[in-house]
Coordinates of C-alpha atoms in Angstrom, one line a residue:
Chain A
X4 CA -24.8 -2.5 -6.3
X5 CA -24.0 -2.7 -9.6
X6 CA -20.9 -1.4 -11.9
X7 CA -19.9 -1.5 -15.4
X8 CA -17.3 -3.8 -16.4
X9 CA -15.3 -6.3 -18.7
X10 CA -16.8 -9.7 -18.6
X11 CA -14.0 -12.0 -19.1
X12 CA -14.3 -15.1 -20.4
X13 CA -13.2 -17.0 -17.2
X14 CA -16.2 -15.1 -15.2
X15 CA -14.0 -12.4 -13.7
X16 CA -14.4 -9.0 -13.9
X17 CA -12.0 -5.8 -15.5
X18 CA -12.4 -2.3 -14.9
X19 CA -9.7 -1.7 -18.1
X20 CA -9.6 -3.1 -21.3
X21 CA -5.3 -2.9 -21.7
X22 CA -3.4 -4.3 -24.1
X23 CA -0.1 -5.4 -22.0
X24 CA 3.6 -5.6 -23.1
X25 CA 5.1 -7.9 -20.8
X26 CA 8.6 -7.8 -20.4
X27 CA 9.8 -11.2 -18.9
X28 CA 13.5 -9.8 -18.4
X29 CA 15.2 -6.7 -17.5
X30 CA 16.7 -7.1 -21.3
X31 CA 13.3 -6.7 -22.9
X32 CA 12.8 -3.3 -21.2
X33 CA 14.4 -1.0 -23.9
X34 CA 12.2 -3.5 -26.6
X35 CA 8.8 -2.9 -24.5
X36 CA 9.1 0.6 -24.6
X37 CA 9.9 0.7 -28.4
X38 CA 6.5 -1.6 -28.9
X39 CA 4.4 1.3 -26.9
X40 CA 5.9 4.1 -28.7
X41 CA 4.5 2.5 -32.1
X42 CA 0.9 1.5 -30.4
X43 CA -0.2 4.1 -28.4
X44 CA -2.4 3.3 -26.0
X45 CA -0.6 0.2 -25.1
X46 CA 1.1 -0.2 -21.6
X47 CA 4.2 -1.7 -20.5
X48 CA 6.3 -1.1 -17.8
X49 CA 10.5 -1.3 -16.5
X50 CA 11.0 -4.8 -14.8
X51 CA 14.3 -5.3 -13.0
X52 CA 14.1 -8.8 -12.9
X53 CA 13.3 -12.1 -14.4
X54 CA 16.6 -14.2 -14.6
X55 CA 19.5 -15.0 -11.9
X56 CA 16.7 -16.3 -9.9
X57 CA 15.4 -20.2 -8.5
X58 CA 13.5 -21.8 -6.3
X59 CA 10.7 -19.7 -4.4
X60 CA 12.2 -16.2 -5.6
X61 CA 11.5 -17.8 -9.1
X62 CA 8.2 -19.3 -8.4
X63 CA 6.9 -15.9 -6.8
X64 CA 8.4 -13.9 -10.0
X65 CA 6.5 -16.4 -12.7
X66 CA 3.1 -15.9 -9.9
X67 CA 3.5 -12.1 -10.3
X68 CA 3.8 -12.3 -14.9
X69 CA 1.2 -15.0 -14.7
X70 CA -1.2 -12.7 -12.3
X71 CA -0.7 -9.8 -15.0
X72 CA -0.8 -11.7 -18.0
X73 CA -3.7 -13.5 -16.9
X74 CA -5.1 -10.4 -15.1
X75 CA -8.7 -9.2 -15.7
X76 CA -7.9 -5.1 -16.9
X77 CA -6.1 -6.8 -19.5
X78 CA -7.8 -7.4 -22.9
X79 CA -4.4 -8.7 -24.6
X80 CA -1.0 -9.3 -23.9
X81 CA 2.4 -10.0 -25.6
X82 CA 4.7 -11.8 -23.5
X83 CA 8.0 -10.1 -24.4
X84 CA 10.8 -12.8 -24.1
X85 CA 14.9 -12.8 -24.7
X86 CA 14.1 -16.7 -25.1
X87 CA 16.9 -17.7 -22.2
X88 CA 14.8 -17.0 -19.2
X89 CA 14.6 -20.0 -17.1
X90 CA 10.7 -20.4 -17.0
X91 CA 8.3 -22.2 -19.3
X92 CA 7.0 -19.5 -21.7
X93 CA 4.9 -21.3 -23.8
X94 CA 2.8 -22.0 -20.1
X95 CA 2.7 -18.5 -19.8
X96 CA 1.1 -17.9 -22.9
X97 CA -1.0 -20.9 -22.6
X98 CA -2.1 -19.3 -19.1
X99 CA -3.0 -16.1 -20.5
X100 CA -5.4 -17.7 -23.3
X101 CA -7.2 -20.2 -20.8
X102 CA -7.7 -17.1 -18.8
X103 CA -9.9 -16.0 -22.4
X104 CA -6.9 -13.4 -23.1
X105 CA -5.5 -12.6 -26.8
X106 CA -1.9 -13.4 -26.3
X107 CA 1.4 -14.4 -28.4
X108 CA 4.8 -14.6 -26.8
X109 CA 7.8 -12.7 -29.1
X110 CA 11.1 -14.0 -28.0
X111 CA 14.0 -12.7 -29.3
X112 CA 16.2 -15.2 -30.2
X113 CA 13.2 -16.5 -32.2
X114 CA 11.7 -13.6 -34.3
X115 CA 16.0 -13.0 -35.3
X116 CA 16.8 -9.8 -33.3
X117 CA 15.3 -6.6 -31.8
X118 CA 14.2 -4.8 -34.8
X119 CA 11.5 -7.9 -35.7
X120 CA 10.6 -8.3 -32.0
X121 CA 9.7 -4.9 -32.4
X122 CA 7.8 -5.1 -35.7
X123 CA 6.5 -8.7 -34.7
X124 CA 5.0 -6.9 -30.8
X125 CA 4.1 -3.9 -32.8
X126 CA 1.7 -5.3 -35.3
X127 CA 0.5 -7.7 -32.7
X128 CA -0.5 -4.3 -30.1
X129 CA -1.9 -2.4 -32.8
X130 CA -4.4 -5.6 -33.6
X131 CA -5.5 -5.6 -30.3
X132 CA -5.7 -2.3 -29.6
X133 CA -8.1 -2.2 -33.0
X134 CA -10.4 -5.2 -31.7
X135 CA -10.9 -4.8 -28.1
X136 CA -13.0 -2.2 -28.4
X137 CA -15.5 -5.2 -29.6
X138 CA -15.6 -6.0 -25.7
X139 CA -18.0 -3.8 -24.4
X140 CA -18.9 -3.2 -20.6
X141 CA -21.5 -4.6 -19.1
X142 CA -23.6 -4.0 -15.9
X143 CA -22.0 -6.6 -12.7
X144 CA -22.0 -6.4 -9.3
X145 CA -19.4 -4.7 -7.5
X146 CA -19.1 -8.2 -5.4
X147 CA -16.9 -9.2 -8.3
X148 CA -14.1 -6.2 -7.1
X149 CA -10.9 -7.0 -5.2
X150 CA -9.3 -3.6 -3.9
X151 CA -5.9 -3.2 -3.2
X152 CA -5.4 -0.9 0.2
X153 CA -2.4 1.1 0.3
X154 CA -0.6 3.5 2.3
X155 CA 2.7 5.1 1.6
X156 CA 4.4 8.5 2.3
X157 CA 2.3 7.9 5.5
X158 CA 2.3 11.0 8.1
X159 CA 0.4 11.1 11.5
X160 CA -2.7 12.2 9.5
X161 CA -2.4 8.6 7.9
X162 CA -4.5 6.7 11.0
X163 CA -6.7 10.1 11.5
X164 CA -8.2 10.9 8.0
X165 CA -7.0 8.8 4.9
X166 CA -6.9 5.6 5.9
X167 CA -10.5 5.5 8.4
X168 CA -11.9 6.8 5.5
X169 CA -9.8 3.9 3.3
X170 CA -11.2 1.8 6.1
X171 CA -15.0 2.9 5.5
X172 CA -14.8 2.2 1.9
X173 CA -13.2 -1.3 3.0
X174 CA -16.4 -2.2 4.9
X175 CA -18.7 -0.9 2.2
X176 CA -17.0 -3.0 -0.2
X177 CA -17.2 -6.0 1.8
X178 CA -21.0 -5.5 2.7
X179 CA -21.5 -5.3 -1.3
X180 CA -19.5 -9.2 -1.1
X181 CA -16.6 -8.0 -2.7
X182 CA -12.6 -8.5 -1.2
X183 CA -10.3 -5.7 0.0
X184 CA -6.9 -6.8 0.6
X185 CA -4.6 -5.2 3.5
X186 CA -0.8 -5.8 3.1
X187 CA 2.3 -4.4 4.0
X188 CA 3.2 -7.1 6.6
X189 CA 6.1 -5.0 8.5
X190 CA 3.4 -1.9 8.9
X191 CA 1.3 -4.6 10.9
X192 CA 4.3 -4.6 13.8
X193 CA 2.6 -4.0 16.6
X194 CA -1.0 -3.9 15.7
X195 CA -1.0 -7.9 14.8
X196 CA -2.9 -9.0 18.1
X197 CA -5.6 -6.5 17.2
X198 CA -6.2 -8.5 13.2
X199 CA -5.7 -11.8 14.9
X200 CA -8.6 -10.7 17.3
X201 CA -10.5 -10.5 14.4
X202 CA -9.7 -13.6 12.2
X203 CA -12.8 -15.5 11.3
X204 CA -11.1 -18.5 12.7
X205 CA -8.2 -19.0 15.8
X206 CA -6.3 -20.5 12.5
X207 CA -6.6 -17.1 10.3
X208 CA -5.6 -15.2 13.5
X209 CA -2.3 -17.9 14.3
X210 CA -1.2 -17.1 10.1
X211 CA -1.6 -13.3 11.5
X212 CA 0.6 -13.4 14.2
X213 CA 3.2 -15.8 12.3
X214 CA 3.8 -13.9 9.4
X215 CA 4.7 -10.6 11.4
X216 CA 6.7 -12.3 13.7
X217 CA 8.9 -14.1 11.0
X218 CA 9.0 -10.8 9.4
X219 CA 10.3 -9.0 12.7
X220 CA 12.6 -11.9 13.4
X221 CA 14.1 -11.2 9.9
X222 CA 14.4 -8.0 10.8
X223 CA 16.5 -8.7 14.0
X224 CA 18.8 -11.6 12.4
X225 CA 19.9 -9.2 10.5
X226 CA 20.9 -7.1 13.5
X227 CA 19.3 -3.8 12.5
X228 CA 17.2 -1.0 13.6
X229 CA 14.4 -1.0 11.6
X230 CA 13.8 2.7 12.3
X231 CA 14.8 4.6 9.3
X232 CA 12.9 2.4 6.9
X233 CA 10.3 1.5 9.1
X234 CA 9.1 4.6 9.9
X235 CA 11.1 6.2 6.8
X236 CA 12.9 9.9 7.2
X237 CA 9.2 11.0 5.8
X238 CA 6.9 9.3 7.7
X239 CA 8.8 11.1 10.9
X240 CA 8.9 14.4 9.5
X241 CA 5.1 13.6 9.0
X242 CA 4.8 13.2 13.0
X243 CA 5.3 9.2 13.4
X244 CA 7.7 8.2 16.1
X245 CA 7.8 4.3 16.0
X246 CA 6.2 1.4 13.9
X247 CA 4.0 0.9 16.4
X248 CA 2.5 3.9 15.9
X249 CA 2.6 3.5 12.1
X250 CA 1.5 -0.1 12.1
X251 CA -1.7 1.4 14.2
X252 CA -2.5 3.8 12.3
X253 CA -2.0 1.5 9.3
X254 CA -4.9 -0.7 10.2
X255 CA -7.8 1.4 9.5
X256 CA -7.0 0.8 5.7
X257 CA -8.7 -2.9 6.4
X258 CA -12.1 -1.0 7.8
X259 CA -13.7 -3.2 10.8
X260 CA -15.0 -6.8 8.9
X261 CA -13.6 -10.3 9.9
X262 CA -10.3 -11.5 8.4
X263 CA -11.5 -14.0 5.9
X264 CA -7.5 -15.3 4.6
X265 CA -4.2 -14.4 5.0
X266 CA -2.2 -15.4 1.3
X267 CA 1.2 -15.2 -0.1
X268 CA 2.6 -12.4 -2.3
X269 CA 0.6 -12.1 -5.5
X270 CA -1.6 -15.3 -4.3
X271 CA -5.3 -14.6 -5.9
X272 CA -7.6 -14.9 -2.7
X273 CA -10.0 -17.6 -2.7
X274 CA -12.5 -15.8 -0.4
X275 CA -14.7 -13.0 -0.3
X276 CA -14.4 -10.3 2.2
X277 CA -11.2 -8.8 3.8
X278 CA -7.9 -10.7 3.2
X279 CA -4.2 -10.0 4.2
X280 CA -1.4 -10.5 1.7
X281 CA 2.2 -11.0 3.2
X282 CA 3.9 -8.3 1.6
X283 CA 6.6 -5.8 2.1
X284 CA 5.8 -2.3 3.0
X285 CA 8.0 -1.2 -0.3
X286 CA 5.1 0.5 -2.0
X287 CA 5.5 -0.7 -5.4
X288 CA 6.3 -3.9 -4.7
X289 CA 3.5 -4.0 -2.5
X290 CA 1.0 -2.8 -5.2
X291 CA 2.7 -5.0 -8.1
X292 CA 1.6 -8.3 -5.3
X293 CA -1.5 -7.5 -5.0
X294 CA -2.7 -6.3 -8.5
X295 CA -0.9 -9.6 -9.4
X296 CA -3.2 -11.3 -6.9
X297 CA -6.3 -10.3 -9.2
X298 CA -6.7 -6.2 -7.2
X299 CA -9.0 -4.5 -10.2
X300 CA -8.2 -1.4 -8.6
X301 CA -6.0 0.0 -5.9
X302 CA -6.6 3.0 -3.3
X303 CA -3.8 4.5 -1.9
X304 CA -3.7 7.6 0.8
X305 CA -0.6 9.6 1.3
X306 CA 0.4 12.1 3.8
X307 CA 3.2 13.3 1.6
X308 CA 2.3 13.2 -1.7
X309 CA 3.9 9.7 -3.5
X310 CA 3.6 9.6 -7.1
X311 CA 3.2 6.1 -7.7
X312 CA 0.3 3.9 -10.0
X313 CA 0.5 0.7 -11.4
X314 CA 0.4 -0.3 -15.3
X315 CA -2.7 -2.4 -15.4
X316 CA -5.3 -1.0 -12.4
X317 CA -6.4 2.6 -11.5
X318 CA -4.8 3.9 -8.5
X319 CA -6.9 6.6 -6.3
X320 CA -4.4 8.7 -4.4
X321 CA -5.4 10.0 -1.5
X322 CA -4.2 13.0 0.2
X323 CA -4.4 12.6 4.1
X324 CA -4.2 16.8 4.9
X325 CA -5.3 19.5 3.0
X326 CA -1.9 21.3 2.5
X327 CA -0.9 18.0 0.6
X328 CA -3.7 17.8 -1.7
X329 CA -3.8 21.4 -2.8
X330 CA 0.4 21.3 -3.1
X331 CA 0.2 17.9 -5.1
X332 CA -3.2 18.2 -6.3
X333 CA -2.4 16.9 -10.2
X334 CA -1.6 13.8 -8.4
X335 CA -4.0 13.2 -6.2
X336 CA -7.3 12.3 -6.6
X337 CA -8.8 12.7 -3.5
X338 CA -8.3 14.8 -0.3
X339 CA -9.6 13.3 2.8
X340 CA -8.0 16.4 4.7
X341 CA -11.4 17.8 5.9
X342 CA -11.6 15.4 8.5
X343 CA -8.5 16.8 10.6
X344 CA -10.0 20.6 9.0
X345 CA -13.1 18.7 11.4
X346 CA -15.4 19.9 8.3
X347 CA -16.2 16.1 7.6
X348 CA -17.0 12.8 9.8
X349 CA -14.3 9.7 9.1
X350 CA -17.9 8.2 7.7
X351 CA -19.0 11.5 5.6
X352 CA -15.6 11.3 4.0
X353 CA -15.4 7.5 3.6
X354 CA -18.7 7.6 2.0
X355 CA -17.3 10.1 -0.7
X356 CA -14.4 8.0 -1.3
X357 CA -16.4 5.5 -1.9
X358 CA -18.1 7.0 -4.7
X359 CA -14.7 8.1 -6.0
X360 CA -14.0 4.6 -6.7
X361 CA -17.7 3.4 -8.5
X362 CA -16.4 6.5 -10.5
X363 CA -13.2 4.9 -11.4
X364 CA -14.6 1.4 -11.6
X365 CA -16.9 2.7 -14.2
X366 CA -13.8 4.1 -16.4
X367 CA -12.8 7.6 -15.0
X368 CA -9.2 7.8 -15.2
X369 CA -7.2 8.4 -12.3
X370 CA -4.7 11.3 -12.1
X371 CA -1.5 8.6 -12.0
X372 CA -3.1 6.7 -15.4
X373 CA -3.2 10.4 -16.8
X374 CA 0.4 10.7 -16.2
X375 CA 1.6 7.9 -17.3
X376 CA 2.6 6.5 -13.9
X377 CA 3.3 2.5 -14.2
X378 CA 5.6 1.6 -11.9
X379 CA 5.8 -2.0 -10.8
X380 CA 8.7 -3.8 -9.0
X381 CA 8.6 -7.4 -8.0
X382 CA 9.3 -8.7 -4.0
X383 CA 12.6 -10.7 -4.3
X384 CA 13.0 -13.1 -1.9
X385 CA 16.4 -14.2 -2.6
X386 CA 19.8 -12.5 -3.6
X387 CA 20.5 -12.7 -7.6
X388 CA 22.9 -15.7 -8.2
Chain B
X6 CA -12.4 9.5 18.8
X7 CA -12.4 12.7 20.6
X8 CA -11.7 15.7 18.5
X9 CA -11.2 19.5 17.5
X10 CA -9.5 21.5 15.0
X11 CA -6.5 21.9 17.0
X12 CA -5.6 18.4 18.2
X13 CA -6.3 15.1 18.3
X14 CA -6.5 12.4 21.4
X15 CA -7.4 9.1 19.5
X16 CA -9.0 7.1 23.1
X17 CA -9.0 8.4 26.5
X18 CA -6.5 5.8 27.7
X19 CA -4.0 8.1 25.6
X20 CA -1.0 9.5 27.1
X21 CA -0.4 11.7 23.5
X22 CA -2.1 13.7 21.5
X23 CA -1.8 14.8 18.0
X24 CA -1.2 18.5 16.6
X25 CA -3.7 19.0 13.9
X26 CA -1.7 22.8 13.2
X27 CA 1.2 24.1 14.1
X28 CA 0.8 24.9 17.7
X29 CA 3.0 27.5 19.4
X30 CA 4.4 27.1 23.1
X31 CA 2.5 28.6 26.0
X32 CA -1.3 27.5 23.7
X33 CA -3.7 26.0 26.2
X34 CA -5.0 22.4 25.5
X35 CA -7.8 21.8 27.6
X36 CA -7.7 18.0 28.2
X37 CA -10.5 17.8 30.6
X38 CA -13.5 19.8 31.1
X39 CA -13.6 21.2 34.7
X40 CA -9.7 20.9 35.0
X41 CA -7.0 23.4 34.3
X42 CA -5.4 23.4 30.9
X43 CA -2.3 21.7 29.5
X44 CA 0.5 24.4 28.9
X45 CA 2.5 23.5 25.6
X46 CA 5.9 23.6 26.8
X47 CA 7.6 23.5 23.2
X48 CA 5.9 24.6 19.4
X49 CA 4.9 21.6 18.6
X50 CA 4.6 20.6 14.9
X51 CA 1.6 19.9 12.8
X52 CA 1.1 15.8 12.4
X53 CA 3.3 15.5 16.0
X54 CA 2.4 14.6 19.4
X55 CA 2.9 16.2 22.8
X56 CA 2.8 14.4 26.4
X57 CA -0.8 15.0 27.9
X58 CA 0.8 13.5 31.1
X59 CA 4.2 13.7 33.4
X60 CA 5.8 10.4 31.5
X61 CA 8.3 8.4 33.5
X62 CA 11.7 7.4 31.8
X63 CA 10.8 4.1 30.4
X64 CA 7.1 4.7 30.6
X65 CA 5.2 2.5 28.0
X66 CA 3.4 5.4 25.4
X67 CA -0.2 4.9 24.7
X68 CA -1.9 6.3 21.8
X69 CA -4.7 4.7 19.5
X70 CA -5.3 3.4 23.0
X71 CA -2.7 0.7 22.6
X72 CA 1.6 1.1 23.5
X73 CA 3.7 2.6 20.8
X74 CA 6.6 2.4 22.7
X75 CA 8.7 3.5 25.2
X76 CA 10.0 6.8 26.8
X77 CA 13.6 7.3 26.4
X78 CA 13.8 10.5 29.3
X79 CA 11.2 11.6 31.4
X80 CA 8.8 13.7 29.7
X81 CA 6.9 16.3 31.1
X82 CA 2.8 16.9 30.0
X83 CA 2.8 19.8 27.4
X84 CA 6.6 18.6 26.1
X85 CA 7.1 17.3 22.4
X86 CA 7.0 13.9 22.1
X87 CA 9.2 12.2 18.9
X88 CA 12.2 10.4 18.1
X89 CA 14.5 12.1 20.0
X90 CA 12.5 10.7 23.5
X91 CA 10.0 7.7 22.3
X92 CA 11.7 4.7 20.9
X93 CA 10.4 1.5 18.9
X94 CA 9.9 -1.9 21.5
X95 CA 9.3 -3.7 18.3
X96 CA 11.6 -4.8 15.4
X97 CA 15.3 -3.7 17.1
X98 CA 17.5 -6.0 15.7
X99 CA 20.1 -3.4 17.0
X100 CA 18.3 -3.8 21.0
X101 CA 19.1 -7.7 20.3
X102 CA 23.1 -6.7 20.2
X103 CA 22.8 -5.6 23.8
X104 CA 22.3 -1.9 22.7
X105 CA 19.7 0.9 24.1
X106 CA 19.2 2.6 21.0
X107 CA 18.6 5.5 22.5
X108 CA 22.3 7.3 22.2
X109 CA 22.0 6.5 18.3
X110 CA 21.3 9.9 17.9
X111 CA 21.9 9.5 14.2
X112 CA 19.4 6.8 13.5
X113 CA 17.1 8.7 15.5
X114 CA 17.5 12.2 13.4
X115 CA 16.6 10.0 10.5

């Protein structure tokens, strides 16, 4: 099957053509949003991070700027710097334009002050936003596609309508050669023997198994009762009892193919097929990971209605019951409700979704890029020194 | 995956099933053709579960056909089944301390 996309000029494929202000530090934020307000149609978002960090909390924060700077939705990027942040920036840049990106850093402390960063990331959007409308899409196959899978605001509907029908648009991607990624490592607790009996290899299925069980043990070192976040107040309004049940229910979002990988937060998959990312089950966090890990586009069912997106990739909300979708219906995009209504099969539904998506792929704008919703939040590992 | 409008049993192994409305007490869930029907004790809420079984205290809780914990109190078939009598085997750093769980009645209400 084929869709239309950005050819990029290191062979992968975008389904946006964005011209990204990249905040590097929480002290650019105010900056950033300055920039966007004088190029419209530029995207940013709030980053609460950047500095106070080392080692592997460091290396996984540069992995997530370098997935989005580098990322194929985005046509060009301005790497917005204080000029103190403990990372090499010129790399950065140097990363971006390897990747075939336009790109310039603007660091503060070099341009003299905030009112030329402004001016300096200004002009530089505005050019961009002017000339990538010389990229023009082109027929590809929708091999080339890496979904993100997503569940949050989960209720008991979760594992009965959105995400089988999350799960049918998984295996359909897959068949077509393309990657869906299934995350959220803590919403696997419980269901990891039933992934590991799927790994394409005893080693895939061992990584399973390990990196819920560190998670757990984490979890119990720290003496706590994961109830309360894991499920959340919501998800047991909703009807979920345990994370068992959660993690169960969960699982459907990965469909029924072989586990090709298992990667590290905002790691780009180096196979085709379905893959699991360690991440948290913190939904933006989760989402930032895995569109930094190369996700084109990300589909997301909810039981109660979250409002979340992502600056640089569509998200397709999904509502999981009817009541939902018509009370939250200028957020969501979809309503896979009929199925508990029984007036559609998990696979008549799926199928729909499906299309939703080659829809979206093709340029139809979800409802959270028509709100403006870009959250993104990166997973810390560490505390801040 | 066995189904109706009004409720949901995922696999037959199940000792839950799932509210797809708002059912009141006293509806009639027929489990099993050729048997008599369940009797919900309680309302039970739409997106929650109800026991299609007596339940042991400390009874492993099936649904999706695998255990999603344990009973806290016996629990009769027809009863609401949540928080307040199914806890979490899995991730209970506060079980590690030597703890039940189950009289945190304030974790529990969530």
């Amino acid at each position: 099957m084929l869709i239309d996309g950005y050819l990029r000029e290191d062979g992968r494929i975008g389904v946006r053509n964005h011209v990204l202000v990249l905040p590097v530090s929480y002290e650019m934020n105010q900056i950033a949003e300055k920039i966007v307000a004088g190029a419209q149609g530029a995207v940013t978002f709030r980053n609460q991070h950047g500095i106070n960090q080392a080692g592997d909390d460091l290396d996984q924060t540069l992995r997530v700027y370098e997935g989005f700077a580098t990322h194929p939705n985005v046509y060009g990027v301005v790497i917005l710097a204080w000029g103190h942040e403990p990372f090499d920036l010129a790399r950065l840049v140097s990363r971006a334009r390897a990747a075939g990106k336009q790109a310039e850093l603007v660091s503060l402390t070099q341009v003299g002050g905030i009112s030329h960063a402004v001016a300096r990331g200004t002009e530089l959007a505005n050019e961009w936003l002017v000339t990538r409308d010389s990229v023009q899409r082109v027929q590809v196959p929708l091999a080339n596609i890496l979904l993100g899978t997503e569940c949050g605001g989960s209720d008991a509907c979760s594992g009965i309508s959105g995400n089988p029908a999350l799960g049918v648009v998984s295996d359909l991607l897959v068949t077509e050669g393309g990657t869906s990624i299934l995350s959220e490592t803590t919403e696997l607790i419980g269901a990891e023997h039933l992934l590991a009996a799927r790994a394409a290899t005893p080693e895939i299925g061992e990584q399973v198994i390990h990196i819920v069980h560190r998670l757990e043990e984490n979890a119990m070192k720290m003496g706590v009762d994961i109830r309360g976040a894991q499920p959340s107040p919501g998800n047991m309004d909703g009807g979920i009892t345990t994370i068992e049940e959660k993690s169960l229910g969960c699982i459907y979002k990965g469909g029924t193919t072989p586990i090709q990988e298992v990667i590290e937060y905002a790691e780009r998959p180096s196979k085709h097929g379905l893959v699991i990312m360690d991440t948290p089950g913190h939904d933006i966090e989760q989402i930032t990971g895995m569109v930094a890990g190369g996700a084109q586009v990300v589909i997301f069912t909810t039981g109660r209605g979250t409002p979340t997106g992502s600056p640089i990739a569509p998200c397709i909300k999904v509502a999981t019951n009817s009541a939902t979708y018509l009370n939250m219906e200028d957020n969501l995009d979809f309503n896979s409700g009929p199925i508990v209504d029984g007036l559609q099969t998990v696979e008549e539904n799926g199928n729909a979704l499906f299309e939703t998506m080659i829809a979206v792929l093709n340029g139809e704008l979800t409802k959270s890029e028509l709100l403006g919703h870009r959250e993104f939040g990166i997973y810390r590992i560490g505390k801040s020194l | 995956m066995e189904s109706n409008r009004q409720w949901i049993r995922q696999k037959p192994v199940d000792d839950v099933a799932t509210a797809l409305k708002r059912l009141q007490q006293g509806t009639e869930i027929q489990v099993e053709n050729g048997k008599p029907p369940l009797v919900l004790v309680q309302d039970i809420p739409f997106g929650h579960k109800f026991a299609l079984r007596d339940l042991p205290a400390r009874a492993q809780v099936h649904k999706y056909g695998q255990v999603i914990g344990r009973a806290t109190q016996a629990i009769r078939a027809g009863e609401h089944v949540h928080v307040h009598n199914l806890e979490s085997l899995r991730g209970r750093g506060d079980l590690q301390r030597g703890e039940t769980g189950v009289q945190d009645s304030s974790l529990l209400q969530g």
